[in-house]
């Protein structure tokens, strides 16, 4: 398992790249998508999902999805005008040996969600909360 935070201080934005057994996710991608695609290439991985903790006018998950075939995941109540999967509270997504569970946390926006990362044994490892906390 590889977890890498990518932070842009000038915009105060943080994103994450997580890889396990040849599959990867990007959480709340930043504007420049080439680094994610390059990381996946270096890891011999394919980006399977782009998780969005909430709608971001300044993030470009669609560019990653278009370039890699990844599925964009939003939380419940999201109704994007582009192709994406609107997840249910508690829905789980497998990535290599890892599982991500959607926790609907409306507040910042109504579709806001956190993503709980669990290892192969089901142990909680990290919570990606976006602007919830």
PDB file of C-alpha atoms in Angstrom:
ATOM      1  CA  UNK A   1       0.000   0.000   0.000  1.00  0.00           C
ATOM      2  CA  UNK A   2       1.239   3.439  -0.921  1.00  0.00           C
ATOM      3  CA  UNK A   3      -0.360   6.659   0.352  1.00  0.00           C
ATOM      4  CA  UNK A   4       0.985   9.974  -0.870  1.00  0.00           C
ATOM      5  CA  UNK A   5      -0.302  13.448  -0.048  1.00  0.00           C
ATOM      6  CA  UNK A   6       0.093  16.080  -2.742  1.00  0.00           C
ATOM      7  CA  UNK A   7      -0.335  19.573  -1.369  1.00  0.00           C
ATOM      8  CA  UNK A   8      -0.388  22.924  -3.138  1.00  0.00           C
ATOM      9  CA  UNK A   9       0.355  25.546  -0.504  1.00  0.00           C
ATOM     10  CA  UNK A  10      -0.474  28.543  -2.667  1.00  0.00           C
ATOM     11  CA  UNK A  11      -4.042  27.272  -3.086  1.00  0.00           C
ATOM     12  CA  UNK A  12      -4.257  25.478   0.282  1.00  0.00           C
ATOM     13  CA  UNK A  13      -5.431  22.326  -1.475  1.00  0.00           C
ATOM     14  CA  UNK A  14      -4.525  18.777  -0.572  1.00  0.00           C
ATOM     15  CA  UNK A  15      -4.988  15.671  -2.670  1.00  0.00           C
ATOM     16  CA  UNK A  16      -4.092  12.017  -2.168  1.00  0.00           C
ATOM     17  CA  UNK A  17      -2.792   9.213  -4.369  1.00  0.00           C
ATOM     18  CA  UNK A  18      -3.287   5.716  -2.947  1.00  0.00           C
ATOM     19  CA  UNK A  19      -2.053   2.542  -4.664  1.00  0.00           C
ATOM     20  CA  UNK A  20      -2.432  -1.158  -3.854  1.00  0.00           C
ATOM     21  CA  UNK A  21      -1.560  -4.158  -6.030  1.00  0.00           C
ATOM     22  CA  UNK A  22      -1.660  -2.330  -9.341  1.00  0.00           C
ATOM     23  CA  UNK A  23      -4.804  -0.278  -8.682  1.00  0.00           C
ATOM     24  CA  UNK A  24      -4.898   3.356  -7.559  1.00  0.00           C
ATOM     25  CA  UNK A  25      -7.270   6.117  -6.516  1.00  0.00           C
ATOM     26  CA  UNK A  26      -6.910   9.867  -6.473  1.00  0.00           C
ATOM     27  CA  UNK A  27      -8.845  11.801  -3.843  1.00  0.00           C
ATOM     28  CA  UNK A  28      -9.726  15.458  -4.520  1.00  0.00           C
ATOM     29  CA  UNK A  29      -7.292  15.898  -7.436  1.00  0.00           C
ATOM     30  CA  UNK A  30      -5.527  19.180  -7.982  1.00  0.00           C
ATOM     31  CA  UNK A  31      -5.589  21.070 -11.296  1.00  0.00           C
ATOM     32  CA  UNK A  32      -2.511  19.459 -12.795  1.00  0.00           C
ATOM     33  CA  UNK A  33      -3.386  15.818 -13.504  1.00  0.00           C
ATOM     34  CA  UNK A  34      -0.149  14.685 -15.187  1.00  0.00           C
ATOM     35  CA  UNK A  35       1.605  13.887 -11.858  1.00  0.00           C
ATOM     36  CA  UNK A  36      -1.106  11.367 -10.919  1.00  0.00           C
ATOM     37  CA  UNK A  37      -0.938   9.680 -14.280  1.00  0.00           C
ATOM     38  CA  UNK A  38       2.871   9.571 -14.063  1.00  0.00           C
ATOM     39  CA  UNK A  39       2.767   8.133 -10.507  1.00  0.00           C
ATOM     40  CA  UNK A  40       0.439   5.367 -11.644  1.00  0.00           C
ATOM     41  CA  UNK A  41       2.665   4.641 -14.627  1.00  0.00           C
ATOM     42  CA  UNK A  42       5.765   4.434 -12.382  1.00  0.00           C
ATOM     43  CA  UNK A  43       3.889   2.106  -9.992  1.00  0.00           C
ATOM     44  CA  UNK A  44       2.651  -0.093 -12.842  1.00  0.00           C
ATOM     45  CA  UNK A  45      -0.855   0.765 -11.670  1.00  0.00           C
ATOM     46  CA  UNK A  46      -4.086   1.896 -13.230  1.00  0.00           C
ATOM     47  CA  UNK A  47      -6.151   4.671 -11.684  1.00  0.00           C
ATOM     48  CA  UNK A  48      -9.464   2.958 -10.960  1.00  0.00           C
ATOM     49  CA  UNK A  49     -11.367   5.701  -9.117  1.00  0.00           C
ATOM     50  CA  UNK A  50     -11.320   9.439  -8.531  1.00  0.00           C
ATOM     51  CA  UNK A  51     -13.007  10.131  -5.189  1.00  0.00           C
ATOM     52  CA  UNK A  52     -14.400  13.620  -4.637  1.00  0.00           C
ATOM     53  CA  UNK A  53     -15.204  14.597  -1.065  1.00  0.00           C
ATOM     54  CA  UNK A  54     -17.424  17.363  -2.470  1.00  0.00           C
ATOM     55  CA  UNK A  55     -17.884  19.358  -5.661  1.00  0.00           C
ATOM     56  CA  UNK A  56     -14.795  21.381  -6.527  1.00  0.00           C
ATOM     57  CA  UNK A  57     -15.033  24.138  -9.098  1.00  0.00           C
ATOM     58  CA  UNK A  58     -11.231  24.233  -9.215  1.00  0.00           C
ATOM     59  CA  UNK A  59     -10.549  20.485  -9.459  1.00  0.00           C
ATOM     60  CA  UNK A  60     -10.491  18.565 -12.719  1.00  0.00           C
ATOM     61  CA  UNK A  61     -11.283  14.942 -11.962  1.00  0.00           C
ATOM     62  CA  UNK A  62     -12.821  14.640 -15.416  1.00  0.00           C
ATOM     63  CA  UNK A  63      -9.415  15.014 -17.033  1.00  0.00           C
ATOM     64  CA  UNK A  64      -8.044  12.061 -15.066  1.00  0.00           C
ATOM     65  CA  UNK A  65     -11.130   9.981 -15.819  1.00  0.00           C
ATOM     66  CA  UNK A  66     -10.934  10.764 -19.509  1.00  0.00           C
ATOM     67  CA  UNK A  67      -7.201   9.987 -19.689  1.00  0.00           C
ATOM     68  CA  UNK A  68      -7.342   6.781 -17.628  1.00  0.00           C
ATOM     69  CA  UNK A  69     -10.871   5.378 -17.788  1.00  0.00           C
ATOM     70  CA  UNK A  70     -11.270   5.900 -14.019  1.00  0.00           C
ATOM     71  CA  UNK A  71     -14.734   6.269 -12.522  1.00  0.00           C
ATOM     72  CA  UNK A  72     -15.476   9.527 -10.682  1.00  0.00           C
ATOM     73  CA  UNK A  73     -17.222   8.917  -7.343  1.00  0.00           C
ATOM     74  CA  UNK A  74     -19.335  11.493  -5.519  1.00  0.00           C
ATOM     75  CA  UNK A  75     -21.354  11.140  -2.352  1.00  0.00           C
ATOM     76  CA  UNK A  76     -25.135  10.825  -2.034  1.00  0.00           C
ATOM     77  CA  UNK A  77     -27.317  13.613  -3.438  1.00  0.00           C
ATOM     78  CA  UNK A  78     -24.711  14.574  -6.063  1.00  0.00           C
ATOM     79  CA  UNK A  79     -26.170  15.156  -9.501  1.00  0.00           C
ATOM     80  CA  UNK A  80     -23.225  16.072 -11.740  1.00  0.00           C
ATOM     81  CA  UNK A  81     -23.860  17.074 -15.345  1.00  0.00           C
ATOM     82  CA  UNK A  82     -21.135  14.650 -16.463  1.00  0.00           C
ATOM     83  CA  UNK A  83     -20.519  10.922 -16.175  1.00  0.00           C
ATOM     84  CA  UNK A  84     -19.912   9.923 -12.555  1.00  0.00           C
ATOM     85  CA  UNK A  85     -21.104   7.423  -9.965  1.00  0.00           C
ATOM     86  CA  UNK A  86     -23.213   8.801  -7.114  1.00  0.00           C
ATOM     87  CA  UNK A  87     -22.407   6.535  -4.176  1.00  0.00           C
ATOM     88  CA  UNK A  88     -24.696   5.546  -1.349  1.00  0.00           C
ATOM     89  CA  UNK A  89     -23.779   6.076   2.294  1.00  0.00           C
ATOM     90  CA  UNK A  90     -21.867   2.960   3.358  1.00  0.00           C
ATOM     91  CA  UNK A  91     -21.067   1.864  -0.196  1.00  0.00           C
ATOM     92  CA  UNK A  92     -17.678   0.152  -0.531  1.00  0.00           C
ATOM     93  CA  UNK A  93     -15.088   0.261  -3.305  1.00  0.00           C
ATOM     94  CA  UNK A  94     -12.249  -2.264  -3.694  1.00  0.00           C
ATOM     95  CA  UNK A  95      -8.829  -1.013  -4.785  1.00  0.00           C
ATOM     96  CA  UNK A  96      -6.212  -3.749  -4.832  1.00  0.00           C
ATOM     97  CA  UNK A  97      -6.250  -5.195  -1.291  1.00  0.00           C
ATOM     98  CA  UNK A  98      -7.860  -2.061   0.129  1.00  0.00           C
ATOM     99  CA  UNK A  99     -11.484  -1.047   0.668  1.00  0.00           C
ATOM    100  CA  UNK A 100     -12.846   2.494   0.744  1.00  0.00           C
ATOM    101  CA  UNK A 101     -16.186   3.076   2.484  1.00  0.00           C
ATOM    102  CA  UNK A 102     -18.287   6.159   1.740  1.00  0.00           C
ATOM    103  CA  UNK A 103     -19.474   8.085   4.808  1.00  0.00           C
ATOM    104  CA  UNK A 104     -22.032  10.733   3.863  1.00  0.00           C
ATOM    105  CA  UNK A 105     -21.186  13.895   5.827  1.00  0.00           C
ATOM    106  CA  UNK A 106     -23.358  16.735   4.472  1.00  0.00           C
ATOM    107  CA  UNK A 107     -22.510  20.193   5.663  1.00  0.00           C
ATOM    108  CA  UNK A 108     -19.859  21.932   3.559  1.00  0.00           C
ATOM    109  CA  UNK A 109     -21.980  20.818   0.608  1.00  0.00           C
ATOM    110  CA  UNK A 110     -24.961  18.476   0.649  1.00  0.00           C
ATOM    111  CA  UNK A 111     -23.097  15.665  -1.161  1.00  0.00           C
ATOM    112  CA  UNK A 112     -19.990  15.987   1.045  1.00  0.00           C
ATOM    113  CA  UNK A 113     -18.580  12.605   1.967  1.00  0.00           C
ATOM    114  CA  UNK A 114     -15.588  11.139   3.713  1.00  0.00           C
ATOM    115  CA  UNK A 115     -13.773   8.050   2.495  1.00  0.00           C
ATOM    116  CA  UNK A 116     -12.706   5.523   5.139  1.00  0.00           C
ATOM    117  CA  UNK A 117      -9.699   3.446   4.060  1.00  0.00           C
ATOM    118  CA  UNK A 118      -9.537  -0.140   5.350  1.00  0.00           C
ATOM    119  CA  UNK A 119      -6.710  -2.609   4.859  1.00  0.00           C
ATOM    120  CA  UNK A 120      -7.039  -6.198   3.578  1.00  0.00           C
ATOM    121  CA  UNK A 121      -8.107  -7.373   7.059  1.00  0.00           C
ATOM    122  CA  UNK A 122     -10.774  -4.675   7.405  1.00  0.00           C
ATOM    123  CA  UNK A 123      -8.750  -2.541   9.848  1.00  0.00           C
ATOM    124  CA  UNK A 124      -9.423   1.208   9.635  1.00  0.00           C
ATOM    125  CA  UNK A 125      -6.274   2.945   8.332  1.00  0.00           C
ATOM    126  CA  UNK A 126      -7.224   6.539   7.432  1.00  0.00           C
ATOM    127  CA  UNK A 127     -10.169   8.862   6.902  1.00  0.00           C
ATOM    128  CA  UNK A 128     -10.066  11.260   3.966  1.00  0.00           C
ATOM    129  CA  UNK A 129     -12.404  14.054   4.996  1.00  0.00           C
ATOM    130  CA  UNK A 130     -11.843  16.840   2.466  1.00  0.00           C
ATOM    131  CA  UNK A 131     -13.344  20.040   3.875  1.00  0.00           C
ATOM    132  CA  UNK A 132     -15.551  18.223   6.387  1.00  0.00           C
ATOM    133  CA  UNK A 133     -13.109  18.687   9.274  1.00  0.00           C
TER     134      UNK A 133
END
